[in-house]
Amino acid sequence: MALRFASLGSGSKGNGTLVASGDHCLLVDCGFTIKETERRMARLGVSPSDLSAILVTHEHSDHLSGVAPLARKYKLPVYLTPGTLRARDIGKLPRLHLIEGHQPFAVADIQVTPVAVPHDAREAAQFVFRNRGGSLGLLTDLGTVTPHVEAHFGDCDALVLEANHDPQMLAQGPYPPSLKRRVGGAYGHLSNQQAAGFLQRVGCDQLQHLVVAHISEKNNSVELARAALADAADKVANCIFACQQQGFDWLDIDKRD
Ligand SMILES: [Zn+2]
Ligand SMILES: [Zn+2]
């Protein structure tokens, strides 16, 4: 059964990624209102009632704001770390599953490995998903690629990777100095160059899909991200750039030979 994935939108105005295997579908993060989530999911041919669970990476509102309302309306289980749960008052959740110590877990036939990342959140986790067909890494919202991150995300069949900002655009852009330091710091977001460096170190010949994501609308452009990642994009069968409004359409991961 192929692992499939799609995005409701990617960026600081709201995130949501669908990961599916057979009849089972997970939503990772939800930074949209219920109405907007329903609309964006419908565009991808699914409804929140089709979801098996919602997984949360961290408490920033572009990832969390829609999670509890959606979980309550559709009675969905929510997986998050204790730190993320304590970081905000997110209200009552119908079915809560704590991810403790970043221990791997399974939802239906999808194996989920949470990976700790350096980000200015209480207990952020990014995820690697696996089924018998292949593996997918979701890697956004981190300020540094640590050896731990490299070990987990270096061998995926498909990767959604943050290329958040161009350092020069960030420096000259509209953010106040404190926010510039936060975004560009070790617990902020990956720049185009950091993303490119990671891909160069781990190699990307095995990647079927590379989705460049969480691209800032203020401190980056698709052209700059594309230029910085050109070497990697050349080696990958399919390289696309996710956007805030459209996200990206379903992609299938084929079984490795
Ligand atoms: Zn974010
Ligand atoms: Zn964040």
Coordinates of C-alpha atoms and ligand atoms in Angstrom, one line a residue:
M1 CA 0.0 0.0 0.0
A2 CA 1.6 3.3 -1.1
L3 CA 2.1 6.0 1.5
R4 CA 0.5 9.2 0.2
F5 CA 0.7 12.8 1.4
A6 CA -0.7 16.2 0.6
S7 CA -0.8 19.7 2.2
L8 CA -3.7 22.0 3.1
G9 CA -1.3 24.9 3.2
S10 CA 2.3 25.7 4.3
G11 CA 3.7 28.8 6.0
S12 CA 3.2 31.1 8.9
K13 CA -0.5 31.7 8.2
G14 CA -1.4 28.1 8.7
N15 CA -0.1 24.5 8.2
G16 CA -1.7 21.1 7.7
T17 CA -0.3 18.0 6.1
L18 CA -2.3 14.8 5.3
V19 CA -0.5 11.4 5.4
A20 CA -2.5 8.4 4.2
S21 CA -2.1 4.7 3.8
G22 CA -5.0 2.7 2.4
D23 CA -8.2 3.9 4.1
H24 CA -6.3 5.6 6.9
C25 CA -5.5 9.3 6.9
L26 CA -3.7 11.4 9.5
L27 CA -3.6 15.2 9.7
V28 CA -0.4 16.7 11.0
D29 CA -1.1 20.1 12.5
C30 CA -4.0 22.3 11.8
G31 CA -3.6 26.1 11.7
F32 CA -6.9 26.8 10.0
T33 CA -10.5 27.4 11.2
I34 CA -12.9 24.4 10.9
K35 CA -14.5 25.9 7.9
E36 CA -11.2 26.6 6.1
T37 CA -9.9 23.1 7.0
E38 CA -13.1 21.5 5.6
R39 CA -12.7 23.6 2.4
R40 CA -9.1 22.8 2.0
M41 CA -9.6 19.1 2.7
A42 CA -12.5 18.9 0.2
R43 CA -10.1 20.3 -2.4
L44 CA -8.0 17.2 -1.8
G45 CA -11.0 14.8 -2.0
V46 CA -11.3 14.1 1.8
S47 CA -13.3 15.2 4.8
P48 CA -12.3 15.5 8.5
S49 CA -14.6 12.6 9.2
D50 CA -12.2 10.4 7.2
L51 CA -9.3 11.2 9.6
S52 CA -7.9 8.5 11.9
A53 CA -6.1 11.1 14.1
I54 CA -4.5 14.5 14.3
L55 CA -0.8 14.8 15.3
V56 CA 0.7 18.0 16.5
T57 CA 4.3 19.1 16.1
H58 CA 4.3 22.1 18.5
E59 CA 2.2 24.8 20.0
H60 CA 2.8 27.7 17.6
S61 CA -0.6 28.9 16.4
D62 CA 0.1 28.3 12.7
H63 CA 0.2 24.6 13.7
L64 CA -2.1 24.3 16.6
S65 CA -4.9 26.9 16.4
G66 CA -7.4 24.6 14.6
V67 CA -6.5 21.3 16.2
A68 CA -8.9 21.3 19.3
P69 CA -11.9 22.7 17.5
L70 CA -11.6 20.1 14.7
A71 CA -10.9 17.3 17.2
R72 CA -14.0 18.2 19.2
K73 CA -16.3 18.5 16.2
Y74 CA -15.2 15.2 14.6
K75 CA -14.3 13.4 17.9
L76 CA -10.8 12.7 16.7
P77 CA -7.8 11.4 18.7
V78 CA -5.0 13.9 19.1
Y79 CA -1.3 12.9 19.6
L80 CA 1.0 15.5 21.1
T81 CA 4.0 15.7 23.5
P82 CA 3.4 16.6 27.2
G83 CA 5.3 19.9 26.6
T84 CA 3.1 20.9 23.8
L85 CA 0.0 20.1 25.8
R86 CA 1.2 22.2 28.7
A87 CA 2.4 25.1 26.6
R88 CA -1.1 26.4 25.8
D89 CA -4.6 26.1 27.2
I90 CA -6.0 24.3 24.2
G91 CA -9.3 23.3 25.9
K92 CA -10.8 19.9 26.2
L93 CA -9.8 17.2 23.7
P94 CA -12.1 14.2 23.2
R95 CA -9.3 11.6 23.0
L96 CA -5.8 12.5 24.0
H97 CA -2.6 10.5 23.4
L98 CA 0.6 11.7 24.9
I99 CA 3.8 11.2 23.0
E100 CA 6.3 10.6 25.9
G101 CA 10.0 10.7 25.4
H102 CA 9.5 10.9 21.6
Q103 CA 8.7 7.2 21.6
P104 CA 7.6 5.8 18.2
F105 CA 3.9 4.7 17.9
A106 CA 1.6 3.4 15.3
V107 CA -1.7 4.6 13.9
A108 CA -3.3 1.8 11.9
D109 CA -0.5 0.6 9.6
I110 CA 1.4 3.8 9.7
Q111 CA 4.5 3.8 12.0
V112 CA 5.2 7.2 13.4
T113 CA 8.7 8.3 14.7
P114 CA 8.7 11.6 16.6
V115 CA 12.0 13.4 16.3
A116 CA 13.0 16.2 18.7
V117 CA 14.1 19.4 16.9
P118 CA 15.6 22.7 18.2
H119 CA 12.8 25.2 17.9
D120 CA 11.5 27.9 20.3
A121 CA 8.7 25.7 21.5
R122 CA 8.3 23.6 24.7
E123 CA 8.8 20.1 23.3
A124 CA 8.6 20.3 19.5
A125 CA 8.5 17.1 17.5
Q126 CA 8.8 16.5 13.8
F127 CA 7.8 13.2 12.3
V128 CA 8.9 10.3 10.1
F129 CA 6.1 8.1 8.8
R130 CA 6.6 4.6 7.5
N131 CA 4.4 1.8 6.1
R132 CA 5.4 -1.2 4.1
G133 CA 5.5 0.9 1.0
G134 CA 8.0 3.6 2.0
S135 CA 8.8 6.5 4.3
L136 CA 8.1 10.2 4.5
G137 CA 9.8 12.8 6.6
L138 CA 8.1 16.1 7.7
L139 CA 10.8 18.5 8.7
T140 CA 9.8 22.1 9.3
D141 CA 10.1 24.6 12.2
L142 CA 13.7 24.0 13.4
G143 CA 16.6 26.4 13.7
T144 CA 19.4 23.9 13.3
V145 CA 19.9 20.5 11.7
T146 CA 21.3 18.4 14.5
P147 CA 23.1 15.0 14.0
H148 CA 20.0 13.5 15.6
V149 CA 17.8 15.1 13.0
E150 CA 20.1 14.0 10.2
A151 CA 20.1 10.4 11.4
H152 CA 16.3 10.2 11.3
F153 CA 15.6 12.2 8.1
G154 CA 18.6 11.3 6.0
D155 CA 17.2 8.2 4.5
C156 CA 13.5 9.0 3.7
D157 CA 11.8 8.2 0.3
A158 CA 10.1 11.5 0.4
L159 CA 10.8 14.7 2.4
V160 CA 8.9 17.9 3.2
L161 CA 11.7 20.2 4.1
E162 CA 11.6 23.8 5.4
A163 CA 13.4 26.5 3.5
N164 CA 12.0 29.4 5.5
H165 CA 14.1 32.4 4.7
D166 CA 16.8 34.1 2.7
P167 CA 19.2 35.5 5.3
Q168 CA 19.6 38.8 3.4
M169 CA 15.9 39.3 2.9
L170 CA 15.3 38.5 6.6
A171 CA 18.0 41.1 7.6
Q172 CA 16.6 43.8 5.4
G173 CA 12.9 42.8 5.8
P174 CA 10.1 44.3 7.9
Y175 CA 10.5 42.2 11.1
P176 CA 11.6 43.9 14.3
P177 CA 15.1 43.1 15.4
S178 CA 14.1 40.6 18.1
L179 CA 11.9 38.6 15.7
K180 CA 14.7 38.6 13.1
R181 CA 17.1 37.2 15.7
R182 CA 14.5 34.6 16.7
V183 CA 13.7 33.4 13.1
G184 CA 17.4 33.3 12.1
G185 CA 18.6 31.8 15.4
A186 CA 19.4 28.3 16.4
Y187 CA 15.9 27.7 17.7
G188 CA 14.1 29.5 14.8
H189 CA 13.7 28.3 11.2
L190 CA 16.0 26.9 8.5
S191 CA 17.3 29.2 5.9
N192 CA 17.5 28.2 2.2
Q193 CA 21.2 27.6 2.7
Q194 CA 20.7 25.4 5.8
A195 CA 18.2 23.3 3.9
A196 CA 20.5 23.0 0.9
G197 CA 23.5 22.1 3.3
F198 CA 21.4 19.3 4.9
L199 CA 20.5 17.8 1.5
Q200 CA 24.1 18.0 0.4
R201 CA 25.3 16.2 3.5
V202 CA 22.7 13.3 3.5
G203 CA 22.5 13.1 -0.3
C204 CA 19.1 13.0 -2.1
D205 CA 19.5 10.3 -4.8
Q206 CA 17.0 8.1 -2.9
L207 CA 14.3 10.9 -2.7
Q208 CA 11.3 10.4 -4.9
H209 CA 9.7 13.7 -3.8
L210 CA 11.3 16.7 -2.3
V211 CA 8.7 19.3 -1.2
V212 CA 10.2 22.6 -0.1
A213 CA 7.9 24.1 2.5
H214 CA 7.2 26.7 5.2
I215 CA 8.6 29.3 2.8
S216 CA 8.2 32.8 4.3
E217 CA 6.1 35.2 2.3
K218 CA 8.0 38.2 3.8
N219 CA 11.6 36.9 4.1
N220 CA 11.9 34.6 1.1
S221 CA 10.8 34.0 -2.4
V222 CA 10.3 30.8 -4.4
E223 CA 12.9 32.0 -6.8
L224 CA 15.6 32.4 -4.1
A225 CA 14.7 29.0 -2.5
R226 CA 14.8 27.4 -6.0
A227 CA 18.2 28.8 -6.7
A228 CA 19.7 27.7 -3.3
L229 CA 18.3 24.2 -3.7
A230 CA 19.0 23.8 -7.5
D231 CA 21.7 21.1 -7.0
A232 CA 19.4 19.0 -4.8
A233 CA 16.4 19.6 -7.1
D234 CA 18.4 18.3 -10.0
K235 CA 19.0 14.9 -8.3
V236 CA 15.4 14.4 -7.1
A237 CA 12.8 12.8 -9.3
N238 CA 10.2 15.3 -8.3
C239 CA 10.8 18.6 -6.5
I240 CA 8.0 21.1 -5.8
F241 CA 7.5 24.2 -3.7
A242 CA 4.6 24.3 -1.3
C243 CA 2.6 27.5 -0.9
Q244 CA 0.6 29.1 1.8
Q245 CA -2.7 29.1 -0.1
Q246 CA -2.6 25.9 -2.1
G247 CA -0.3 23.6 -0.1
F248 CA 0.3 20.8 -2.6
D249 CA -1.7 18.0 -4.2
W250 CA -1.5 14.3 -3.3
L251 CA 1.9 12.7 -3.9
D252 CA 2.4 8.9 -3.9
I253 CA 5.5 7.2 -2.6
D254 CA 6.4 4.1 -4.6
K255 CA 7.9 1.0 -3.0
R256 CA 11.7 0.9 -3.3
D257 CA 13.1 -2.0 -5.4
Ligands
ZN1 ZN 5.5 27.1 11.7
ZN2 ZN 7.0 27.1 15.0

